[in-house]
Amino acid sequence: MVRLGRALGRGLAPPKFQGIRFRLGLWLAAALLPVLVLGAFQTQSAFRAQDLERRSDLQLAAERAAASAKARLDSTGVLLQALRPEALEVFCEPRLTDLVERLDDLDGLARLTATGQPDCASASLVAARPAWMEQARATPWFERLRAGESTVLARAPATGGRPPGLIVAIRLERPMGRFDGAMAALIPLSSLQPDVEDPALPEASEAALTDAEGRLLTATDSAAFTLTGGVSLTGWVERARSDASGIFEAENAAGRRRVYAGAALAGRDVYALLSAPAPGLLSWARLNPVGALFMPLLTWLIAFSAVMLVSERIVIRWLGYLERVAAIYARGRFSVRPVQAINAPAEIRVLARTLDELAESIAARDAALTASLAEKDALMREIHHRVKNNLQIISSLLSMQQRALTDPKSKAAVGDTRQRISALALIYRTLYQSDDLRFADARIFLTELVGQLVASESGRGQLVTSSVEADSLVVDPDKLAPLALWLVEAVTNAQKHAFAGRGGDLKVRFSVRGDTSVLEVQDDGPGVSETLRAGVGRTLMGAFAKQLRGEVEMVPAEGGGTIARMTFATPEAVAPTDPADLGTPAGPRR
């Protein structure tokens, strides 16, 4: 049980088996287990007592059956004593026949001479002429009478359609004690068979009579007295001969265990044997199903259900309520209060009050942090706005200075510097106008920057059209600055060398390709010149590319013109403003 609890605590079981309800039920079931164990011991004791009583009833029934049969045999012996030769001088056969007809459970009477010849017999025996009477001299029971036994019992086999019977014979003597034959009576075995309808007997009891060798004389069901493997019943007969009634248990030929109890009927010739099914593994439940099985189990179930119900109402229900409140707090809603816990037990109320105080503290801290962030955001936007204004002022001053210059090279240099400053000013304007000051969308920024660069030169020469195709990539402003400055140099070079005096078409493409990104500026001018390859603009473009861990190449465009391409490592990105545009080329913008 301890190992199981540790396993559950370490999370080795499914979640539903890790809760308080399951653990409480498990320990409660273990705590109430002695109730079932005690009930099992009591049931086992009752079963043993009932089993002993069952065996005792079987033995007493066997003894009663033996006593009843013995009384029947004794009465037959008394009758034979009364029918000694002196009482049968005249009309022997008619008198014996009349007695057989008048007496129940008597199949025949006969008188035998000292030589074993029938001297007189009832009509039933005269007609049947059984072998035991016609050849009595050769039978063991007659020899026992000749040897001096006063009364003998022997089995008479079935003859002439008659069922088997039992021979009861007494010794006849002359006045000087000399053997003078025998008086014999034939009793049907069915009349001696024990009554299995006795209410004191167990259910499915069977009865039988056996001889001294354990052979069945008669039985209500012979299969019940046929043991496995042909084992003889002699063992219990030996115990019965010593006047000790035998009880034993064995398995019959059908493979069912049965209890056997027997007793001697008379002398050592005939024995009564009763058999009943042996109690099985679950027979105790059938003997007393309510008291032995259902009452202990019902007691355990009632105790378990009562404690589980009380724990559910007192503990589990309130813990579930606090769990739901905590789940609401986890979603950021701290306005809900566990007010229903006022009716809970003291420990639950303390926990609810602590949870309430925690929610108030988090709400107050959240409000303070929100106000602080709002103030910080406002200050940062103000700073970015002022930086942008200052850069615009510087750009305006340079513009004024540019107009005052007469040297074309100096004028162009100042113009390039002014464009670079304007690009930086655009970064700050994008930041303070965005929802988050920490990040900016490269697609929006590049589109606005290209538009600004093209617009600044629109009034000085031929018309230049532009298009921007850019993926959405929300990046840190520190990465946006070298990207913007590289784009300024590339567009400025295109304006100077490709569009001077003729105008043209400018295409800007920005694509994110996993770990690398590509920014391209394509014109439709005459192509790459050696001046462009060795100029200051190219040098600056290479420097800005190194800041982004990238490289620059100038390649001819298909159909004429030049492509300035920068391939660099993709800056670390956050969730974009428009998630649907992540990695999707934006439509052309002009």
PDB file of C-alpha atoms in Angstrom, residues 201-394:
ATOM      1  CA  LEU A 201     -30.319 -35.582   5.848  1.00  0.00           C
ATOM      2  CA  PRO A 202     -28.423 -33.076   3.617  1.00  0.00           C
ATOM      3  CA  GLU A 203     -29.666 -32.406   0.130  1.00  0.00           C
ATOM      4  CA  ALA A 204     -28.879 -34.967  -2.597  1.00  0.00           C
ATOM      5  CA  SER A 205     -28.197 -37.720  -0.055  1.00  0.00           C
ATOM      6  CA  GLU A 206     -28.103 -41.329  -1.246  1.00  0.00           C
ATOM      7  CA  ALA A 207     -28.387 -44.611   0.699  1.00  0.00           C
ATOM      8  CA  ALA A 208     -27.044 -48.118   0.176  1.00  0.00           C
ATOM      9  CA  LEU A 209     -26.552 -51.515   1.831  1.00  0.00           C
ATOM     10  CA  THR A 210     -23.252 -53.377   1.486  1.00  0.00           C
ATOM     11  CA  ASP A 211     -21.950 -56.751   2.483  1.00  0.00           C
ATOM     12  CA  ALA A 212     -18.888 -57.468   4.556  1.00  0.00           C
ATOM     13  CA  GLU A 213     -16.606 -56.949   1.549  1.00  0.00           C
ATOM     14  CA  GLY A 214     -17.969 -53.527   0.779  1.00  0.00           C
ATOM     15  CA  ARG A 215     -19.904 -54.710  -2.266  1.00  0.00           C
ATOM     16  CA  LEU A 216     -23.201 -52.982  -2.871  1.00  0.00           C
ATOM     17  CA  LEU A 217     -26.277 -55.017  -2.079  1.00  0.00           C
ATOM     18  CA  THR A 218     -28.701 -52.255  -3.020  1.00  0.00           C
ATOM     19  CA  ALA A 219     -28.519 -48.480  -3.464  1.00  0.00           C
ATOM     20  CA  THR A 220     -30.771 -45.575  -4.353  1.00  0.00           C
ATOM     21  CA  ASP A 221     -28.084 -44.424  -6.829  1.00  0.00           C
ATOM     22  CA  SER A 222     -25.200 -46.796  -7.413  1.00  0.00           C
ATOM     23  CA  ALA A 223     -23.124 -44.041  -9.138  1.00  0.00           C
ATOM     24  CA  ALA A 224     -22.878 -42.185  -5.832  1.00  0.00           C
ATOM     25  CA  PHE A 225     -21.156 -45.242  -4.270  1.00  0.00           C
ATOM     26  CA  THR A 226     -18.775 -46.015  -7.134  1.00  0.00           C
ATOM     27  CA  LEU A 227     -15.445 -44.429  -6.289  1.00  0.00           C
ATOM     28  CA  THR A 228     -12.820 -43.142  -8.726  1.00  0.00           C
ATOM     29  CA  GLY A 229     -10.595 -45.855 -10.107  1.00  0.00           C
ATOM     30  CA  GLY A 230     -12.772 -48.643  -8.684  1.00  0.00           C
ATOM     31  CA  VAL A 231     -11.578 -48.049  -5.102  1.00  0.00           C
ATOM     32  CA  SER A 232     -13.310 -50.391  -2.658  1.00  0.00           C
ATOM     33  CA  LEU A 233     -15.426 -49.270   0.309  1.00  0.00           C
ATOM     34  CA  THR A 234     -13.804 -51.908   2.502  1.00  0.00           C
ATOM     35  CA  GLY A 235     -12.082 -49.312   4.664  1.00  0.00           C
ATOM     36  CA  TRP A 236     -15.217 -48.077   6.326  1.00  0.00           C
ATOM     37  CA  VAL A 237     -16.492 -51.653   6.702  1.00  0.00           C
ATOM     38  CA  GLU A 238     -13.422 -52.512   8.760  1.00  0.00           C
ATOM     39  CA  ARG A 239     -14.140 -49.572  11.055  1.00  0.00           C
ATOM     40  CA  ALA A 240     -17.806 -50.606  11.318  1.00  0.00           C
ATOM     41  CA  ARG A 241     -16.800 -54.141  12.299  1.00  0.00           C
ATOM     42  CA  SER A 242     -14.951 -52.732  15.275  1.00  0.00           C
ATOM     43  CA  ASP A 243     -18.178 -51.008  16.361  1.00  0.00           C
ATOM     44  CA  ALA A 244     -16.815 -47.613  15.336  1.00  0.00           C
ATOM     45  CA  SER A 245     -19.023 -45.985  12.688  1.00  0.00           C
ATOM     46  CA  GLY A 246     -16.926 -44.790   9.821  1.00  0.00           C
ATOM     47  CA  ILE A 247     -17.038 -41.326   8.196  1.00  0.00           C
ATOM     48  CA  PHE A 248     -14.825 -40.610   5.231  1.00  0.00           C
ATOM     49  CA  GLU A 249     -14.673 -38.393   2.139  1.00  0.00           C
ATOM     50  CA  ALA A 250     -13.892 -39.622  -1.366  1.00  0.00           C
ATOM     51  CA  GLU A 251     -14.421 -38.786  -5.023  1.00  0.00           C
ATOM     52  CA  ASN A 252     -16.978 -40.809  -6.935  1.00  0.00           C
ATOM     53  CA  ALA A 253     -16.706 -41.949 -10.525  1.00  0.00           C
ATOM     54  CA  ALA A 254     -18.399 -38.737 -11.721  1.00  0.00           C
ATOM     55  CA  GLY A 255     -15.544 -36.700 -10.276  1.00  0.00           C
ATOM     56  CA  ARG A 256     -17.572 -35.206  -7.415  1.00  0.00           C
ATOM     57  CA  ARG A 257     -16.435 -35.333  -3.835  1.00  0.00           C
ATOM     58  CA  ARG A 258     -18.893 -36.864  -1.404  1.00  0.00           C
ATOM     59  CA  VAL A 259     -19.002 -37.599   2.318  1.00  0.00           C
ATOM     60  CA  TYR A 260     -19.784 -41.184   3.362  1.00  0.00           C
ATOM     61  CA  ALA A 261     -21.067 -42.409   6.738  1.00  0.00           C
ATOM     62  CA  GLY A 262     -21.925 -46.020   7.598  1.00  0.00           C
ATOM     63  CA  ALA A 263     -22.981 -48.312  10.390  1.00  0.00           C
ATOM     64  CA  ALA A 264     -23.377 -52.077  10.880  1.00  0.00           C
ATOM     65  CA  LEU A 265     -26.906 -53.462  10.674  1.00  0.00           C
ATOM     66  CA  ALA A 266     -26.384 -56.808  12.321  1.00  0.00           C
ATOM     67  CA  GLY A 267     -23.290 -58.775  13.138  1.00  0.00           C
ATOM     68  CA  ARG A 268     -20.759 -58.574  10.354  1.00  0.00           C
ATOM     69  CA  ASP A 269     -22.891 -59.356   7.347  1.00  0.00           C
ATOM     70  CA  VAL A 270     -24.887 -56.253   6.305  1.00  0.00           C
ATOM     71  CA  TYR A 271     -24.038 -52.555   6.609  1.00  0.00           C
ATOM     72  CA  ALA A 272     -25.926 -49.315   5.970  1.00  0.00           C
ATOM     73  CA  LEU A 273     -24.052 -46.587   4.076  1.00  0.00           C
ATOM     74  CA  LEU A 274     -25.238 -42.988   3.477  1.00  0.00           C
ATOM     75  CA  SER A 275     -23.605 -40.467   1.155  1.00  0.00           C
ATOM     76  CA  ALA A 276     -24.026 -36.687   0.655  1.00  0.00           C
ATOM     77  CA  PRO A 277     -22.166 -34.144  -1.501  1.00  0.00           C
ATOM     78  CA  ALA A 278     -19.050 -32.777   0.202  1.00  0.00           C
ATOM     79  CA  PRO A 279     -19.186 -29.029   0.947  1.00  0.00           C
ATOM     80  CA  GLY A 280     -17.449 -27.113  -1.834  1.00  0.00           C
ATOM     81  CA  LEU A 281     -15.408 -23.892  -1.816  1.00  0.00           C
ATOM     82  CA  LEU A 282     -18.464 -21.638  -1.890  1.00  0.00           C
ATOM     83  CA  SER A 283     -20.923 -23.910  -0.128  1.00  0.00           C
ATOM     84  CA  TRP A 284     -20.655 -21.760   2.991  1.00  0.00           C
ATOM     85  CA  ALA A 285     -22.380 -18.993   1.021  1.00  0.00           C
ATOM     86  CA  ARG A 286     -25.219 -21.364   0.132  1.00  0.00           C
ATOM     87  CA  LEU A 287     -25.506 -22.605   3.715  1.00  0.00           C
ATOM     88  CA  ASN A 288     -26.027 -19.095   5.063  1.00  0.00           C
ATOM     89  CA  PRO A 289     -25.902 -16.568   2.210  1.00  0.00           C
ATOM     90  CA  VAL A 290     -27.199 -13.587   4.170  1.00  0.00           C
ATOM     91  CA  GLY A 291     -25.201 -13.862   7.354  1.00  0.00           C
ATOM     92  CA  ALA A 292     -22.079 -15.390   5.804  1.00  0.00           C
ATOM     93  CA  LEU A 293     -21.634 -13.323   2.658  1.00  0.00           C
ATOM     94  CA  PHE A 294     -23.976 -10.420   2.200  1.00  0.00           C
ATOM     95  CA  MET A 295     -23.989  -8.942   5.704  1.00  0.00           C
ATOM     96  CA  PRO A 296     -20.185  -8.398   5.990  1.00  0.00           C
ATOM     97  CA  LEU A 297     -20.035  -7.104   2.429  1.00  0.00           C
ATOM     98  CA  LEU A 298     -23.055  -4.856   3.003  1.00  0.00           C
ATOM     99  CA  THR A 299     -21.482  -3.540   6.213  1.00  0.00           C
ATOM    100  CA  TRP A 300     -18.267  -2.737   4.363  1.00  0.00           C
ATOM    101  CA  LEU A 301     -20.115  -1.033   1.522  1.00  0.00           C
ATOM    102  CA  ILE A 302     -22.271   1.048   3.865  1.00  0.00           C
ATOM    103  CA  ALA A 303     -19.244   2.191   5.885  1.00  0.00           C
ATOM    104  CA  PHE A 304     -17.240   2.944   2.751  1.00  0.00           C
ATOM    105  CA  SER A 305     -20.102   4.832   1.094  1.00  0.00           C
ATOM    106  CA  ALA A 306     -20.867   6.815   4.232  1.00  0.00           C
ATOM    107  CA  VAL A 307     -17.282   7.963   4.743  1.00  0.00           C
ATOM    108  CA  MET A 308     -16.837   8.731   1.040  1.00  0.00           C
ATOM    109  CA  LEU A 309     -20.061  10.757   1.025  1.00  0.00           C
ATOM    110  CA  VAL A 310     -19.026  12.700   4.102  1.00  0.00           C
ATOM    111  CA  SER A 311     -15.546  13.365   2.701  1.00  0.00           C
ATOM    112  CA  GLU A 312     -17.108  14.452  -0.591  1.00  0.00           C
ATOM    113  CA  ARG A 313     -19.404  16.909   1.143  1.00  0.00           C
ATOM    114  CA  ILE A 314     -16.823  18.226   3.597  1.00  0.00           C
ATOM    115  CA  VAL A 315     -13.533  18.197   1.651  1.00  0.00           C
ATOM    116  CA  ILE A 316     -13.659  17.205  -2.003  1.00  0.00           C
ATOM    117  CA  ARG A 317     -16.531  19.504  -2.973  1.00  0.00           C
ATOM    118  CA  TRP A 318     -14.831  22.575  -1.519  1.00  0.00           C
ATOM    119  CA  LEU A 319     -11.463  21.692  -3.002  1.00  0.00           C
ATOM    120  CA  GLY A 320     -13.130  21.442  -6.393  1.00  0.00           C
ATOM    121  CA  TYR A 321     -14.717  24.841  -5.853  1.00  0.00           C
ATOM    122  CA  LEU A 322     -11.366  26.420  -4.935  1.00  0.00           C
ATOM    123  CA  GLU A 323      -9.788  24.712  -7.943  1.00  0.00           C
ATOM    124  CA  ARG A 324     -12.340  26.362 -10.242  1.00  0.00           C
ATOM    125  CA  VAL A 325     -11.675  29.761  -8.638  1.00  0.00           C
ATOM    126  CA  ALA A 326      -7.920  29.266  -9.062  1.00  0.00           C
ATOM    127  CA  ALA A 327      -8.474  28.356 -12.737  1.00  0.00           C
ATOM    128  CA  ILE A 328     -10.330  31.651 -13.200  1.00  0.00           C
ATOM    129  CA  TYR A 329      -7.403  33.500 -11.581  1.00  0.00           C
ATOM    130  CA  ALA A 330      -5.024  31.696 -13.949  1.00  0.00           C
ATOM    131  CA  ARG A 331      -6.915  33.265 -16.851  1.00  0.00           C
ATOM    132  CA  GLY A 332      -6.308  36.723 -15.405  1.00  0.00           C
ATOM    133  CA  ARG A 333      -9.750  37.363 -13.919  1.00  0.00           C
ATOM    134  CA  PHE A 334      -9.169  38.426 -10.336  1.00  0.00           C
ATOM    135  CA  SER A 335     -12.561  40.007  -9.766  1.00  0.00           C
ATOM    136  CA  VAL A 336     -14.105  36.651  -8.769  1.00  0.00           C
ATOM    137  CA  ARG A 337     -14.004  35.943  -5.035  1.00  0.00           C
ATOM    138  CA  PRO A 338     -14.555  32.559  -3.278  1.00  0.00           C
ATOM    139  CA  VAL A 339     -17.549  33.854  -1.310  1.00  0.00           C
ATOM    140  CA  GLN A 340     -19.301  30.454  -1.215  1.00  0.00           C
ATOM    141  CA  ALA A 341     -16.511  29.076   0.982  1.00  0.00           C
ATOM    142  CA  ILE A 342     -18.054  30.888   3.962  1.00  0.00           C
ATOM    143  CA  ASN A 343     -20.094  27.722   4.575  1.00  0.00           C
ATOM    144  CA  ALA A 344     -17.069  25.428   4.296  1.00  0.00           C
ATOM    145  CA  PRO A 345     -15.092  23.898   7.198  1.00  0.00           C
ATOM    146  CA  ALA A 346     -12.585  26.136   8.991  1.00  0.00           C
ATOM    147  CA  GLU A 347      -9.547  24.796   7.132  1.00  0.00           C
ATOM    148  CA  ILE A 348     -11.205  25.368   3.763  1.00  0.00           C
ATOM    149  CA  ARG A 349     -12.239  28.890   4.814  1.00  0.00           C
ATOM    150  CA  VAL A 350      -8.635  29.695   5.730  1.00  0.00           C
ATOM    151  CA  LEU A 351      -7.481  28.416   2.330  1.00  0.00           C
ATOM    152  CA  ALA A 352     -10.201  30.431   0.562  1.00  0.00           C
ATOM    153  CA  ARG A 353      -9.270  33.569   2.493  1.00  0.00           C
ATOM    154  CA  THR A 354      -5.614  33.088   1.560  1.00  0.00           C
ATOM    155  CA  LEU A 355      -6.618  32.646  -2.070  1.00  0.00           C
ATOM    156  CA  ASP A 356      -8.741  35.798  -1.879  1.00  0.00           C
ATOM    157  CA  GLU A 357      -5.872  37.820  -0.412  1.00  0.00           C
ATOM    158  CA  LEU A 358      -3.567  36.461  -3.084  1.00  0.00           C
ATOM    159  CA  ALA A 359      -6.007  37.572  -5.789  1.00  0.00           C
ATOM    160  CA  GLU A 360      -6.256  41.062  -4.278  1.00  0.00           C
ATOM    161  CA  SER A 361      -2.478  41.318  -4.055  1.00  0.00           C
ATOM    162  CA  ILE A 362      -2.040  40.171  -7.655  1.00  0.00           C
ATOM    163  CA  ALA A 363      -4.761  42.534  -8.855  1.00  0.00           C
ATOM    164  CA  ALA A 364      -3.152  45.493  -7.048  1.00  0.00           C
ATOM    165  CA  ARG A 365       0.292  44.597  -8.329  1.00  0.00           C
ATOM    166  CA  ASP A 366      -1.078  44.076 -11.840  1.00  0.00           C
ATOM    167  CA  ALA A 367      -2.719  47.503 -11.769  1.00  0.00           C
ATOM    168  CA  ALA A 368       0.515  49.107 -10.576  1.00  0.00           C
ATOM    169  CA  LEU A 369       2.538  47.331 -13.262  1.00  0.00           C
ATOM    170  CA  THR A 370       0.015  48.284 -15.929  1.00  0.00           C
ATOM    171  CA  ALA A 371       0.173  51.936 -14.894  1.00  0.00           C
ATOM    172  CA  SER A 372       3.964  51.820 -14.798  1.00  0.00           C
ATOM    173  CA  LEU A 373       4.121  50.233 -18.244  1.00  0.00           C
ATOM    174  CA  ALA A 374       1.686  52.759 -19.627  1.00  0.00           C
ATOM    175  CA  GLU A 375       3.806  55.579 -18.243  1.00  0.00           C
ATOM    176  CA  LYS A 376       6.978  53.981 -19.581  1.00  0.00           C
ATOM    177  CA  ASP A 377       5.335  53.465 -22.970  1.00  0.00           C
ATOM    178  CA  ALA A 378       4.246  57.095 -23.092  1.00  0.00           C
ATOM    179  CA  LEU A 379       7.755  58.264 -22.179  1.00  0.00           C
ATOM    180  CA  MET A 380       9.361  56.012 -24.782  1.00  0.00           C
ATOM    181  CA  ARG A 381       6.964  57.213 -27.450  1.00  0.00           C
ATOM    182  CA  GLU A 382       7.752  60.783 -26.483  1.00  0.00           C
ATOM    183  CA  ILE A 383      11.490  60.053 -26.693  1.00  0.00           C
ATOM    184  CA  HIS A 384      11.150  58.386 -30.106  1.00  0.00           C
ATOM    185  CA  HIS A 385       8.989  61.286 -31.282  1.00  0.00           C
ATOM    186  CA  ARG A 386      11.544  63.840 -30.154  1.00  0.00           C
ATOM    187  CA  VAL A 387      14.428  61.862 -31.680  1.00  0.00           C
ATOM    188  CA  LYS A 388      12.485  61.703 -34.940  1.00  0.00           C
ATOM    189  CA  ASN A 389      11.839  65.459 -34.779  1.00  0.00           C
ATOM    190  CA  ASN A 390      15.490  66.166 -34.084  1.00  0.00           C
ATOM    191  CA  LEU A 391      16.531  64.001 -37.010  1.00  0.00           C
ATOM    192  CA  GLN A 392      13.996  65.807 -39.186  1.00  0.00           C
ATOM    193  CA  ILE A 393      15.484  69.131 -38.076  1.00  0.00           C
ATOM    194  CA  ILE A 394      18.945  67.874 -38.929  1.00  0.00           C
TER     195      ILE A 394
END
